[in-house]
């Protein structure tokens, strides 16, 4: 439901904006590896490109910073993802977005040839 997604995103933005200046919002990243069954490849690409497009739309996901993916150079139907969000709030807003819910429905159809691998971490960078 789009109104629920908008409410979740608005709440997430409010939480990010309410942090003190000396309490910066961390950038949270995900690295994901998905191995897709060959027979669902075309549907997977359609669904995941829709998810990427929605995630990178600043009106839908203002807390999403990056969403890139590509296919493994030596392992067909293996896809690597790198995503960045502004805080846990960004991930929560992404997980509630309509385009992500389409992905979740697809993921329930057992499209994977092995379990997804998801690695979550906080980005550190040198002081300026």
Coordinates of N, CA and C in Angstrom, one line a residue:
X1 N 0.8 -1.2 0.0 CA 0.0 0.0 0.0 C 0.9 1.2 0.0
X2 N 0.7 2.1 -1.0 CA 1.6 3.3 -1.2 C 1.5 4.2 0.0
X3 N 0.3 4.4 0.6 CA 0.1 5.4 1.7 C 0.9 4.9 2.9
X4 N 1.0 3.6 3.1 CA 1.7 3.1 4.2 C 3.2 3.3 4.0
X5 N 3.7 3.1 2.7 CA 5.1 3.4 2.4 C 5.4 4.8 2.6
X6 N 4.6 5.7 2.2 CA 4.8 7.2 2.3 C 4.9 7.5 3.8
X7 N 4.0 6.9 4.6 CA 4.1 7.2 6.1 C 5.4 6.7 6.7
X8 N 5.8 5.5 6.3 CA 7.0 4.9 6.8 C 8.2 5.7 6.4
X9 N 8.2 6.2 5.1 CA 9.3 7.0 4.7 C 9.3 8.4 5.4
X10 N 8.2 9.0 5.6 CA 8.1 10.2 6.3 C 8.5 10.1 7.8
X11 N 8.2 9.0 8.4 CA 8.6 8.7 9.8 C 10.1 8.5 9.8
X12 N 10.7 7.8 8.8 CA 12.1 7.6 8.8 C 12.9 8.9 8.6
X13 N 12.4 9.8 7.7 CA 13.0 11.1 7.5 C 12.9 11.9 8.8
X14 N 11.8 11.8 9.5 CA 11.7 12.6 10.7 C 12.7 12.1 11.8
X15 N 12.9 10.8 11.9 CA 13.9 10.3 12.8 C 15.3 10.7 12.4
X16 N 15.6 10.7 11.2 CA 16.9 11.1 10.7 C 17.1 12.6 11.0
X17 N 16.1 13.4 10.7 CA 16.2 14.9 10.9 C 16.3 15.3 12.4
X18 N 15.7 14.4 13.3 CA 15.7 14.8 14.7 C 17.0 14.5 15.4
X19 N 17.9 13.9 14.8 CA 19.2 13.6 15.4 C 20.0 14.9 15.6
X20 N 20.8 14.9 16.7 CA 21.6 16.1 17.0 C 22.7 16.1 16.0
X21 N 23.2 17.4 15.7 CA 24.3 17.6 14.8 C 25.5 16.7 15.1
X22 N 25.8 16.6 16.4 CA 27.0 15.8 16.8 C 26.7 14.3 16.8
X23 N 25.5 13.9 16.4 CA 25.2 12.5 16.3 C 24.8 12.2 14.9
X24 N 25.8 12.1 14.0 CA 25.5 11.9 12.6 C 24.9 10.6 12.3
X25 N 24.1 10.5 11.3 CA 23.4 9.3 10.9 C 24.4 8.4 10.1
X26 N 24.6 7.2 10.6 CA 25.6 6.3 9.9 C 25.0 5.9 8.5
X27 N 25.9 5.6 7.6 CA 25.5 5.0 6.4 C 25.6 3.5 6.6
X28 N 24.5 2.8 6.3 CA 24.4 1.4 6.4 C 24.4 0.8 5.0
X29 N 25.3 -0.2 4.8 CA 25.4 -0.8 3.5 C 25.0 -2.3 3.6
X30 N 24.6 -2.8 2.4 CA 24.3 -4.2 2.2 C 25.1 -4.7 1.0
X31 N 25.8 -5.8 1.1 CA 26.3 -6.5 0.0 C 25.5 -7.8 0.0
X32 N 24.9 -8.1 -1.2 CA 24.0 -9.3 -1.3 C 24.5 -10.1 -2.5
X33 N 24.4 -11.4 -2.4 CA 24.7 -12.3 -3.5 C 23.4 -13.2 -3.7
X34 N 22.9 -13.1 -4.9 CA 21.7 -13.9 -5.2 C 22.0 -14.8 -6.4
X35 N 21.8 -16.1 -6.2 CA 21.9 -17.1 -7.3 C 20.5 -17.5 -7.7
X36 N 20.2 -17.2 -9.0 CA 18.9 -17.3 -9.5 C 18.8 -18.6 -10.4
X37 N 17.7 -19.3 -10.3 CA 17.5 -20.4 -11.2 C 17.4 -19.9 -12.7
X38 N 18.0 -20.5 -13.6 CA 18.0 -20.0 -15.0 C 16.6 -19.8 -15.6
X39 N 15.6 -20.6 -15.2 CA 14.3 -20.5 -15.8 C 13.5 -19.3 -15.3
X40 N 14.0 -18.6 -14.2 CA 13.3 -17.4 -13.8 C 14.1 -16.1 -14.0
X41 N 15.2 -16.3 -14.8 CA 16.1 -15.2 -15.0 C 15.4 -13.9 -15.5
X42 N 14.6 -14.1 -16.6 CA 13.9 -12.9 -17.2 C 13.0 -12.2 -16.2
X43 N 12.2 -13.0 -15.5 CA 11.3 -12.4 -14.5 C 12.1 -11.7 -13.4
X44 N 13.2 -12.4 -12.9 CA 14.0 -11.8 -11.9 C 14.6 -10.4 -12.3
X45 N 15.1 -10.3 -13.6 CA 15.6 -9.1 -14.1 C 14.6 -8.0 -14.1
X46 N 13.4 -8.4 -14.5 CA 12.3 -7.4 -14.6 C 11.9 -6.9 -13.2
X47 N 11.8 -7.8 -12.2 CA 11.5 -7.4 -10.9 C 12.6 -6.6 -10.2
X48 N 13.8 -7.0 -10.4 CA 14.9 -6.3 -9.7 C 15.2 -5.0 -10.3
X49 N 15.1 -4.8 -11.6 CA 15.2 -3.5 -12.3 C 14.2 -2.6 -11.8
X50 N 12.9 -3.0 -11.6 CA 11.9 -2.2 -11.0 C 12.2 -1.8 -9.6
X51 N 12.8 -2.7 -8.8 CA 13.2 -2.4 -7.4 C 14.3 -1.4 -7.4
X52 N 15.3 -1.5 -8.3 CA 16.4 -0.5 -8.4 C 15.8 0.8 -8.8
X53 N 15.0 0.9 -9.8 CA 14.4 2.2 -10.2 C 13.6 2.9 -9.1
X54 N 12.8 2.1 -8.4 CA 12.1 2.7 -7.2 C 13.0 3.1 -6.1
X55 N 14.0 2.3 -5.8 CA 14.9 2.7 -4.8 C 15.7 4.0 -5.1
X56 N 16.1 4.1 -6.3 CA 16.9 5.3 -6.7 C 16.0 6.6 -6.9
X57 N 14.7 6.4 -6.9 CA 13.8 7.6 -7.0 C 13.7 8.3 -5.7
X58 N 14.3 9.5 -5.6 CA 14.4 10.3 -4.4 C 13.1 10.6 -3.8
X59 N 12.0 10.7 -4.6 CA 10.7 11.0 -4.1 C 10.1 9.8 -3.3
X60 N 10.5 8.6 -3.8 CA 10.0 7.4 -3.1 C 10.9 6.9 -1.9
X61 N 12.2 7.1 -2.1 CA 13.2 6.7 -1.1 C 14.3 7.7 -0.9
X62 N 14.0 8.8 -0.2 CA 15.0 9.8 0.0 C 16.2 9.4 0.8
X63 N 16.1 8.3 1.5 CA 17.2 7.8 2.4 C 18.1 6.8 1.7
X64 N 17.7 6.4 0.5 CA 18.5 5.5 -0.3 C 19.7 6.2 -1.0
X65 N 20.9 5.8 -0.8 CA 22.0 6.5 -1.3 C 22.6 5.8 -2.6
X66 N 22.5 4.5 -2.6 CA 23.1 3.7 -3.7 C 22.4 2.4 -3.9
X67 N 22.2 1.9 -5.1 CA 21.7 0.6 -5.4 C 22.2 0.2 -6.7
X68 N 23.3 -0.6 -6.6 CA 23.9 -1.1 -7.9 C 24.0 -2.6 -7.8
X69 N 23.9 -3.2 -9.0 CA 24.0 -4.7 -9.1 C 24.6 -5.1 -10.4
X70 N 25.1 -6.3 -10.5 CA 25.6 -6.8 -11.8 C 25.7 -8.3 -11.7
X71 N 25.9 -8.9 -12.8 CA 26.0 -10.4 -12.9 C 27.5 -10.8 -12.8
X72 N 27.7 -11.8 -12.1 CA 29.1 -12.4 -11.9 C 29.7 -12.6 -13.2
X73 N 31.0 -12.3 -13.4 CA 31.7 -12.5 -14.6 C 32.0 -13.9 -15.0
X74 N 32.0 -14.8 -14.0 CA 32.3 -16.2 -14.3 C 31.2 -17.2 -13.9
X75 N 30.2 -16.7 -13.2 CA 29.1 -17.6 -12.7 C 27.8 -17.1 -13.2
X76 N 27.2 -17.6 -14.3 CA 26.0 -17.1 -14.8 C 24.8 -17.2 -13.8
X77 N 23.9 -16.3 -13.8 CA 22.8 -16.2 -13.0 C 23.1 -16.0 -11.5
X78 N 24.3 -15.5 -11.3 CA 24.7 -15.1 -9.9 C 24.9 -13.6 -9.9
X79 N 24.2 -12.9 -9.1 CA 24.1 -11.4 -9.1 C 24.6 -10.9 -7.8
X80 N 25.5 -9.8 -7.9 CA 26.0 -9.2 -6.7 C 25.4 -7.8 -6.6
X81 N 25.0 -7.4 -5.4 CA 24.3 -6.1 -5.1 C 25.1 -5.4 -4.1
X82 N 25.1 -4.0 -4.2 CA 25.7 -3.2 -3.2 C 24.7 -2.0 -3.0
X83 N 24.2 -1.9 -1.8 CA 23.2 -0.9 -1.5 C 23.7 -0.1 -0.3
X84 N 23.3 1.2 -0.3 CA 23.7 2.1 0.8 C 22.4 2.9 1.2
X85 N 22.2 3.0 2.5 CA 21.1 3.8 3.1 C 21.5 4.7 4.2
X86 N 20.8 5.7 4.4 CA 21.1 6.6 5.5 C 20.4 6.1 6.7
X87 N 21.3 5.4 7.6 CA 20.8 4.8 8.8 C 19.9 3.6 8.6
X88 N 19.6 3.0 9.8 CA 18.6 1.9 9.8 C 17.3 2.4 9.3
X89 N 17.0 3.7 9.5 CA 15.7 4.2 9.0 C 15.6 4.1 7.5
X90 N 16.7 4.3 6.8 CA 16.7 4.1 5.3 C 16.4 2.7 4.9
X91 N 16.9 1.7 5.6 CA 16.6 0.3 5.3 C 15.2 0.0 5.6
X92 N 14.7 0.5 6.7 CA 13.3 0.3 7.1 C 12.3 0.9 6.0
X93 N 12.7 2.1 5.6 CA 11.8 2.7 4.6 C 11.9 1.9 3.3
X94 N 13.1 1.4 2.9 CA 13.2 0.6 1.7 C 12.4 -0.7 1.8
X95 N 12.5 -1.3 3.0 CA 11.7 -2.6 3.1 C 10.2 -2.4 3.1
X96 N 9.7 -1.2 3.3 CA 8.3 -0.9 3.3 C 7.8 -0.4 2.0
X97 N 8.7 -0.1 1.0 CA 8.4 0.5 -0.2 C 7.7 -0.4 -1.2
X98 N 6.7 0.1 -2.0 CA 5.9 -0.8 -2.8 C 6.8 -1.6 -3.8
X99 N 7.9 -1.0 -4.3 CA 8.7 -1.8 -5.3 C 9.4 -2.9 -4.6
X100 N 9.8 -2.7 -3.3 CA 10.4 -3.8 -2.6 C 9.4 -4.9 -2.3
X101 N 8.2 -4.6 -2.0 CA 7.2 -5.6 -1.7 C 6.9 -6.4 -2.9
X102 N 7.0 -5.9 -4.1 CA 7.0 -6.7 -5.4 C 8.1 -7.7 -5.4
X103 N 9.3 -7.2 -5.0 CA 10.5 -8.1 -4.9 C 10.2 -9.2 -3.9
X104 N 9.6 -8.9 -2.8 CA 9.4 -9.9 -1.7 C 8.4 -11.0 -2.2
X105 N 7.4 -10.6 -3.0 CA 6.5 -11.5 -3.6 C 7.2 -12.5 -4.5
X106 N 8.1 -11.9 -5.4 CA 8.9 -12.7 -6.3 C 9.7 -13.7 -5.5
X107 N 10.4 -13.2 -4.5 CA 11.3 -14.0 -3.7 C 10.6 -15.2 -3.0
X108 N 9.3 -15.1 -2.7 CA 8.5 -16.2 -2.1 C 8.3 -17.3 -3.1
X109 N 8.5 -17.1 -4.4 CA 8.3 -18.1 -5.4 C 9.4 -19.1 -5.6
X110 N 10.4 -19.1 -4.7 CA 11.5 -20.0 -4.7 C 12.4 -19.9 -5.9
X111 N 12.8 -18.6 -6.3 CA 13.6 -18.4 -7.5 C 15.1 -18.7 -7.3
X112 N 15.6 -19.1 -6.1 CA 17.0 -19.1 -5.8 C 17.5 -20.6 -6.0
X113 N 18.7 -20.7 -6.6 CA 19.3 -22.0 -6.7 C 20.1 -22.3 -5.4
X114 N 20.4 -21.3 -4.6 CA 21.0 -21.5 -3.3 C 20.5 -20.3 -2.4
X115 N 20.6 -20.4 -1.1 CA 20.1 -19.3 -0.2 C 20.8 -18.0 -0.5
X116 N 20.1 -16.9 -0.4 CA 20.7 -15.6 -0.6 C 21.7 -15.3 0.5
X117 N 22.8 -14.6 0.2 CA 23.8 -14.2 1.1 C 23.7 -12.7 1.3
X118 N 23.5 -12.3 2.5 CA 23.3 -10.9 2.8 C 24.3 -10.5 3.9
X119 N 25.1 -9.4 3.6 CA 26.1 -8.9 4.5 C 25.8 -7.4 4.8
X120 N 25.6 -7.1 6.0 CA 25.2 -5.7 6.4 C 26.4 -5.1 7.2
X121 N 26.7 -3.9 6.9 CA 27.8 -3.2 7.7 C 27.6 -1.7 7.7
X122 N 28.3 -1.1 8.6 CA 28.2 0.4 8.7 C 29.5 0.9 8.0
X123 N 29.3 1.9 7.2 CA 30.4 2.5 6.5 C 31.2 3.4 7.4
X124 N 32.5 3.3 7.4 CA 33.5 4.1 8.1 C 34.3 4.9 7.0
X125 N 34.6 6.1 7.3 CA 35.5 6.9 6.4 C 36.4 7.8 7.2
X126 N 37.5 8.1 6.7 CA 38.5 8.9 7.4 C 37.9 10.3 7.7
X127 N 38.3 10.8 8.8 CA 37.9 12.2 9.1 C 38.5 13.2 8.1
X128 N 37.7 14.2 7.9 CA 38.2 15.2 6.9 C 38.9 16.4 7.6

